Amino acid sequence: MTETPAALREAHHADVSGGWLRPAVFGAMDGLVTNIALIAGVGGGGVSPHSIVLTGTAGLVAGAISMGLGEYTSVRSANEQVAAEVAKERRELERHPEAEARELADAWVARGLPRDLAMQVAEAVRRDPEEALRVHVREELGVDPDDQPSPWAAAISSFVFFSLGALIPLLPYLLGATDLWLALAVGGLGLFAAGAVVARFTNRPWWTSGLRQLVLGAAAAGATYLVGSLIEVQGGL
């Protein structure tokens, strides 16, 4: 059976623009690790299950809002910086088109293109001001001015997936369980599953990605559990 070349297939690459996937993955992982560690810390301090639920819920709400606002501000600031650089490049193309064409040709020559051909292509691109702007921005800044991530998509993805991740270690308590280790085990399963899902987008073995997230989360939970235990011991002296 003859395989169709990837170049002839539509959408043969994954979306790597970072519009929603990055904040979603980061939000879910952060929600899981944050609330697992938070529950382990207060649980290690010997508080009641009710206090653990209260603490975990407060961590979920505060963390989700913080992540959403942070992603919105971060992505919007980055987009504004790109827009400012695009405007600067537009002015340079209007004021010094010949110099900009030579700069573009020099970049292609540095990649191995013959100078005569590089200049011909640069002059051809120069005839269309909007296309020239896009090419110069991609070559000089490494970004596509027409394909910038949405700050709202990033904020909503981060908020929703942080909330879902933070909810997982709370589920046993919300369903009536009172065992700290059961909640931590459920959170660990969530970490492993989240890491395995991420492997689908990175073409890495699912089990290594899952184990990596599990180990990182366990390290955070172990540290906060130790701190909580120490505080309880000191408070009891």
mmCIF file of C-alpha atoms in Angstrom:
data_model
loop_
_atom_site.group_PDB
_atom_site.id
_atom_site.type_symbol
_atom_site.label_atom_id
_atom_site.label_comp_id
_atom_site.label_asym_id
_atom_site.label_seq_id
_atom_site.Cartn_x
_atom_site.Cartn_y
_atom_site.Cartn_z
ATOM 1 C CA MET A 1 0.000 0.000 0.000
ATOM 2 C CA THR A 2 1.437 3.338 -1.076
ATOM 3 C CA GLU A 3 1.620 5.922 1.700
ATOM 4 C CA THR A 4 0.455 9.445 0.892
ATOM 5 C CA PRO A 5 3.242 11.973 1.538
ATOM 6 C CA ALA A 6 2.576 14.147 4.569
ATOM 7 C CA ALA A 7 2.994 17.293 2.476
ATOM 8 C CA LEU A 8 -0.061 16.282 0.420
ATOM 9 C CA ARG A 9 -2.285 15.769 3.462
ATOM 10 C CA GLU A 10 -4.176 18.618 5.086
ATOM 11 C CA ALA A 11 -3.375 19.377 8.725
ATOM 12 C CA HIS A 12 -0.552 16.840 8.947
ATOM 13 C CA HIS A 13 1.009 18.911 11.735
ATOM 14 C CA ALA A 14 -0.502 19.507 15.163
ATOM 15 C CA ASP A 15 -1.459 23.020 16.194
ATOM 16 C CA VAL A 16 1.608 24.419 17.967
ATOM 17 C CA SER A 17 0.486 28.044 18.057
ATOM 18 C CA GLY A 18 -0.271 27.738 21.772
ATOM 19 C CA GLY A 19 -3.765 29.218 21.571
ATOM 20 C CA TRP A 20 -5.540 26.944 24.064
ATOM 21 C CA LEU A 21 -3.568 23.706 24.433
ATOM 22 C CA ARG A 22 -0.644 25.114 26.427
ATOM 23 C CA PRO A 23 -2.757 26.932 29.040
ATOM 24 C CA ALA A 24 -5.123 23.942 29.244
ATOM 25 C CA VAL A 25 -2.294 21.485 29.914
ATOM 26 C CA PHE A 26 -0.512 23.857 32.270
ATOM 27 C CA GLY A 27 -3.764 24.665 34.065
ATOM 28 C CA ALA A 28 -4.726 21.011 34.585
ATOM 29 C CA MET A 29 -1.263 20.056 35.824
ATOM 30 C CA ASP A 30 -1.050 23.082 38.085
ATOM 31 C CA GLY A 31 -4.516 22.441 39.483
ATOM 32 C CA LEU A 32 -3.669 18.832 40.261
ATOM 33 C CA VAL A 33 -0.273 19.515 41.825
ATOM 34 C CA THR A 34 -1.450 22.588 43.746
ATOM 35 C CA ASN A 35 -4.455 20.948 45.378
ATOM 36 C CA ILE A 36 -2.744 17.605 45.971
ATOM 37 C CA ALA A 37 0.063 19.437 47.756
ATOM 38 C CA LEU A 38 -2.384 21.695 49.591
ATOM 39 C CA ILE A 39 -4.490 18.754 50.790
ATOM 40 C CA ALA A 40 -1.367 16.824 51.785
ATOM 41 C CA GLY A 41 -0.079 19.805 53.757
ATOM 42 C CA VAL A 42 -3.214 20.495 55.771
ATOM 43 C CA GLY A 43 -3.923 16.769 56.090
ATOM 44 C CA GLY A 44 -0.417 16.239 57.442
ATOM 45 C CA GLY A 45 -1.214 18.894 60.014
ATOM 46 C CA GLY A 46 -4.031 16.731 61.354
ATOM 47 C CA VAL A 47 -7.011 18.933 60.475
ATOM 48 C CA SER A 48 -10.522 17.545 60.047
ATOM 49 C CA PRO A 49 -11.918 16.342 56.699
ATOM 50 C CA HIS A 50 -14.250 19.352 56.697
ATOM 51 C CA SER A 51 -11.262 21.693 56.983
ATOM 52 C CA ILE A 52 -9.518 19.841 54.161
ATOM 53 C CA VAL A 53 -12.551 20.306 51.901
ATOM 54 C CA LEU A 54 -12.751 23.987 52.823
ATOM 55 C CA THR A 55 -9.042 24.485 52.170
ATOM 56 C CA GLY A 56 -9.109 22.554 48.903
ATOM 57 C CA THR A 57 -12.162 24.411 47.642
ATOM 58 C CA ALA A 58 -10.613 27.759 48.483
ATOM 59 C CA GLY A 59 -7.435 26.679 46.700
ATOM 60 C CA LEU A 60 -9.460 25.629 43.646
ATOM 61 C CA VAL A 61 -11.331 28.923 43.386
ATOM 62 C CA ALA A 62 -8.360 31.173 44.145
ATOM 63 C CA GLY A 63 -6.012 29.223 41.884
ATOM 64 C CA ALA A 64 -8.435 29.098 38.949
ATOM 65 C CA ILE A 65 -9.050 32.847 39.097
ATOM 66 C CA SER A 66 -5.337 33.560 39.435
ATOM 67 C CA MET A 67 -4.457 31.271 36.520
ATOM 68 C CA GLY A 68 -7.153 32.749 34.288
ATOM 69 C CA LEU A 69 -6.138 36.340 35.013
ATOM 70 C CA GLY A 70 -2.465 35.497 34.656
ATOM 71 C CA GLU A 71 -2.917 33.810 31.288
ATOM 72 C CA TYR A 72 -5.068 36.658 29.976
ATOM 73 C CA THR A 73 -2.533 39.291 31.046
ATOM 74 C CA SER A 74 0.432 37.288 29.773
ATOM 75 C CA VAL A 75 -1.005 36.504 26.329
ATOM 76 C CA ARG A 76 -2.443 39.994 25.835
ATOM 77 C CA SER A 77 0.866 41.613 26.809
ATOM 78 C CA ALA A 78 2.731 39.342 24.389
ATOM 79 C CA ASN A 79 0.265 40.173 21.599
ATOM 80 C CA GLU A 80 0.622 43.887 22.291
ATOM 81 C CA GLN A 81 4.388 43.582 22.118
ATOM 82 C CA VAL A 82 4.120 41.770 18.775
ATOM 83 C CA ALA A 83 1.717 44.450 17.503
ATOM 84 C CA ALA A 84 4.175 47.184 18.500
ATOM 85 C CA GLU A 85 7.008 45.432 16.655
ATOM 86 C CA VAL A 86 4.805 44.890 13.592
ATOM 87 C CA ALA A 87 3.966 48.605 13.557
ATOM 88 C CA LYS A 88 7.677 49.409 13.791
ATOM 89 C CA GLU A 89 8.432 47.089 10.877
ATOM 90 C CA ARG A 90 5.601 48.628 8.833
ATOM 91 C CA ARG A 91 7.127 52.099 9.305
ATOM 92 C CA GLU A 92 10.551 50.845 8.248
ATOM 93 C CA LEU A 93 9.111 49.245 5.109
ATOM 94 C CA GLU A 94 7.390 52.525 4.214
ATOM 95 C CA ARG A 95 10.454 54.679 4.879
ATOM 96 C CA HIS A 96 13.314 52.432 3.753
ATOM 97 C CA PRO A 97 11.945 49.747 1.411
ATOM 98 C CA GLU A 98 15.272 49.155 -0.377
ATOM 99 C CA ALA A 99 17.185 48.639 2.852
ATOM 100 C CA GLU A 100 14.513 46.294 4.156
ATOM 101 C CA ALA A 101 14.598 44.254 0.945
ATOM 102 C CA ARG A 102 18.392 43.930 1.253
ATOM 103 C CA GLU A 103 18.008 42.873 4.884
ATOM 104 C CA LEU A 104 15.539 40.171 3.871
ATOM 105 C CA ALA A 105 17.829 38.974 1.082
ATOM 106 C CA ASP A 106 20.807 38.884 3.464
ATOM 107 C CA ALA A 107 18.823 36.618 5.805
ATOM 108 C CA TRP A 108 18.121 34.192 2.977
ATOM 109 C CA VAL A 109 21.715 34.311 1.755
ATOM 110 C CA ALA A 110 22.836 33.374 5.270
ATOM 111 C CA ARG A 111 20.670 30.258 4.902
ATOM 112 C CA GLY A 112 22.377 29.261 1.683
ATOM 113 C CA LEU A 113 20.299 30.922 -1.042
ATOM 114 C CA PRO A 114 22.296 32.500 -3.912
ATOM 115 C CA ARG A 115 22.384 36.289 -3.545
ATOM 116 C CA ASP A 116 20.945 37.011 -6.999
ATOM 117 C CA LEU A 117 17.988 34.724 -6.365
ATOM 118 C CA ALA A 118 17.529 36.068 -2.830
ATOM 119 C CA MET A 119 17.371 39.640 -4.149
ATOM 120 C CA GLN A 120 14.895 38.659 -6.866
ATOM 121 C CA VAL A 121 12.585 37.044 -4.331
ATOM 122 C CA ALA A 122 12.935 39.983 -1.915
ATOM 123 C CA GLU A 123 12.049 42.435 -4.696
ATOM 124 C CA ALA A 124 9.054 40.296 -5.709
ATOM 125 C CA VAL A 125 7.824 40.206 -2.108
ATOM 126 C CA ARG A 126 8.294 43.965 -1.823
ATOM 127 C CA ARG A 127 5.661 44.609 -4.511
ATOM 128 C CA ASP A 128 2.872 43.560 -2.123
ATOM 129 C CA PRO A 129 3.177 45.734 1.024
ATOM 130 C CA GLU A 130 1.028 43.481 3.231
ATOM 131 C CA GLU A 131 2.772 40.302 2.155
ATOM 132 C CA ALA A 132 6.121 42.033 2.562
ATOM 133 C CA LEU A 133 5.153 42.955 6.119
ATOM 134 C CA ARG A 134 4.152 39.384 6.947
ATOM 135 C CA VAL A 135 7.361 37.945 5.495
ATOM 136 C CA HIS A 136 9.603 40.467 7.251
ATOM 137 C CA VAL A 137 7.879 39.899 10.590
ATOM 138 C CA ARG A 138 8.164 36.123 10.265
ATOM 139 C CA GLU A 139 11.823 36.327 9.259
ATOM 140 C CA GLU A 140 12.912 38.953 11.793
ATOM 141 C CA LEU A 141 10.649 38.218 14.775
ATOM 142 C CA GLY A 142 9.836 34.562 14.223
ATOM 143 C CA VAL A 143 6.086 35.115 14.607
ATOM 144 C CA ASP A 144 3.087 35.180 12.301
ATOM 145 C CA PRO A 145 1.278 38.516 12.809
ATOM 146 C CA ASP A 146 -1.978 36.972 11.547
ATOM 147 C CA ASP A 147 -1.873 33.968 13.882
ATOM 148 C CA GLN A 148 -1.560 35.245 17.435
ATOM 149 C CA PRO A 149 -3.188 33.362 20.334
ATOM 150 C CA SER A 150 -6.382 34.706 21.859
ATOM 151 C CA PRO A 151 -5.994 35.952 25.452
ATOM 152 C CA TRP A 152 -9.607 34.993 26.143
ATOM 153 C CA ALA A 153 -9.087 31.426 24.886
ATOM 154 C CA ALA A 154 -5.964 31.120 27.028
ATOM 155 C CA ALA A 155 -7.705 32.549 30.113
ATOM 156 C CA ILE A 156 -10.815 30.380 29.813
ATOM 157 C CA SER A 157 -8.810 27.222 29.073
ATOM 158 C CA SER A 158 -6.549 27.843 32.043
ATOM 159 C CA PHE A 159 -9.467 28.612 34.382
ATOM 160 C CA VAL A 160 -11.531 25.576 33.370
ATOM 161 C CA PHE A 161 -8.715 23.020 33.341
ATOM 162 C CA PHE A 162 -7.170 24.270 36.570
ATOM 163 C CA SER A 163 -10.577 23.844 38.201
ATOM 164 C CA LEU A 164 -10.953 20.315 36.825
ATOM 165 C CA GLY A 165 -7.460 19.343 37.925
ATOM 166 C CA ALA A 166 -7.903 20.818 41.402
ATOM 167 C CA LEU A 167 -11.254 19.055 41.809
ATOM 168 C CA ILE A 168 -9.833 15.539 41.358
ATOM 169 C CA PRO A 169 -8.090 15.124 44.754
ATOM 170 C CA LEU A 170 -11.143 16.655 46.454
ATOM 171 C CA LEU A 171 -13.580 14.115 44.969
ATOM 172 C CA PRO A 172 -13.141 11.408 47.651
ATOM 173 C CA TYR A 173 -13.960 13.911 50.395
ATOM 174 C CA LEU A 174 -16.917 15.319 48.465
ATOM 175 C CA LEU A 175 -18.244 11.756 48.059
ATOM 176 C CA GLY A 176 -18.048 11.103 51.790
ATOM 177 C CA ALA A 177 -14.587 9.560 52.280
ATOM 178 C CA THR A 178 -12.392 10.749 55.152
ATOM 179 C CA ASP A 179 -9.075 9.044 54.353
ATOM 180 C CA LEU A 180 -6.286 11.439 53.329
ATOM 181 C CA TRP A 181 -4.340 8.717 51.545
ATOM 182 C CA LEU A 182 -7.331 7.840 49.375
ATOM 183 C CA ALA A 183 -7.547 11.466 48.230
ATOM 184 C CA LEU A 184 -3.816 11.517 47.501
ATOM 185 C CA ALA A 185 -4.067 8.232 45.591
ATOM 186 C CA VAL A 186 -6.917 9.593 43.452
ATOM 187 C CA GLY A 187 -4.881 12.734 42.825
ATOM 188 C CA GLY A 188 -1.906 10.585 41.827
ATOM 189 C CA LEU A 189 -4.054 8.689 39.330
ATOM 190 C CA GLY A 190 -5.182 12.055 37.943
ATOM 191 C CA LEU A 191 -1.579 13.178 37.531
ATOM 192 C CA PHE A 192 -0.627 9.967 35.746
ATOM 193 C CA ALA A 193 -3.669 10.190 33.454
ATOM 194 C CA ALA A 194 -2.977 13.853 32.649
ATOM 195 C CA GLY A 195 0.632 13.077 31.790
ATOM 196 C CA ALA A 196 -0.469 10.186 29.582
ATOM 197 C CA VAL A 197 -2.916 12.454 27.727
ATOM 198 C CA VAL A 198 -0.196 15.031 27.115
ATOM 199 C CA ALA A 199 1.935 12.302 25.509
ATOM 200 C CA ARG A 200 -0.683 12.075 22.754
ATOM 201 C CA PHE A 201 0.338 15.547 21.550
ATOM 202 C CA THR A 202 4.092 15.035 21.940
ATOM 203 C CA ASN A 203 4.514 11.525 20.495
ATOM 204 C CA ARG A 204 6.324 10.379 23.653
ATOM 205 C CA PRO A 205 5.562 7.100 25.449
ATOM 206 C CA TRP A 206 2.392 7.590 27.493
ATOM 207 C CA TRP A 207 3.702 5.739 30.512
ATOM 208 C CA THR A 208 6.917 7.780 30.812
ATOM 209 C CA SER A 209 4.976 11.036 30.540
ATOM 210 C CA GLY A 210 2.479 9.788 33.127
ATOM 211 C CA LEU A 211 5.191 8.646 35.523
ATOM 212 C CA ARG A 212 7.020 11.955 35.200
ATOM 213 C CA GLN A 213 3.942 13.902 36.264
ATOM 214 C CA LEU A 214 3.244 11.445 39.063
ATOM 215 C CA VAL A 215 6.782 11.769 40.456
ATOM 216 C CA LEU A 216 6.692 15.566 40.322
ATOM 217 C CA GLY A 217 3.318 15.682 42.066
ATOM 218 C CA ALA A 218 4.419 13.169 44.682
ATOM 219 C CA ALA A 219 7.488 15.266 45.447
ATOM 220 C CA ALA A 220 5.343 18.361 45.982
ATOM 221 C CA ALA A 221 2.844 16.461 48.141
ATOM 222 C CA GLY A 222 5.625 14.880 50.186
ATOM 223 C CA ALA A 223 7.199 18.245 50.898
ATOM 224 C CA THR A 224 3.953 19.881 52.022
ATOM 225 C CA TYR A 225 2.921 16.836 54.073
ATOM 226 C CA LEU A 226 6.234 17.033 55.916
ATOM 227 C CA VAL A 227 5.746 20.748 56.574
ATOM 228 C CA GLY A 228 2.198 20.155 57.823
ATOM 229 C CA SER A 229 3.362 17.360 60.107
ATOM 230 C CA LEU A 230 6.149 19.500 61.542
ATOM 231 C CA ILE A 231 3.777 22.385 62.218
ATOM 232 C CA GLU A 232 1.371 20.037 64.003
ATOM 233 C CA VAL A 233 4.173 18.596 66.154
ATOM 234 C CA GLN A 234 5.517 22.022 67.060
ATOM 235 C CA GLY A 235 2.030 23.312 67.810
ATOM 236 C CA GLY A 236 1.449 20.421 70.144
ATOM 237 C CA LEU A 237 4.560 21.046 72.228
#
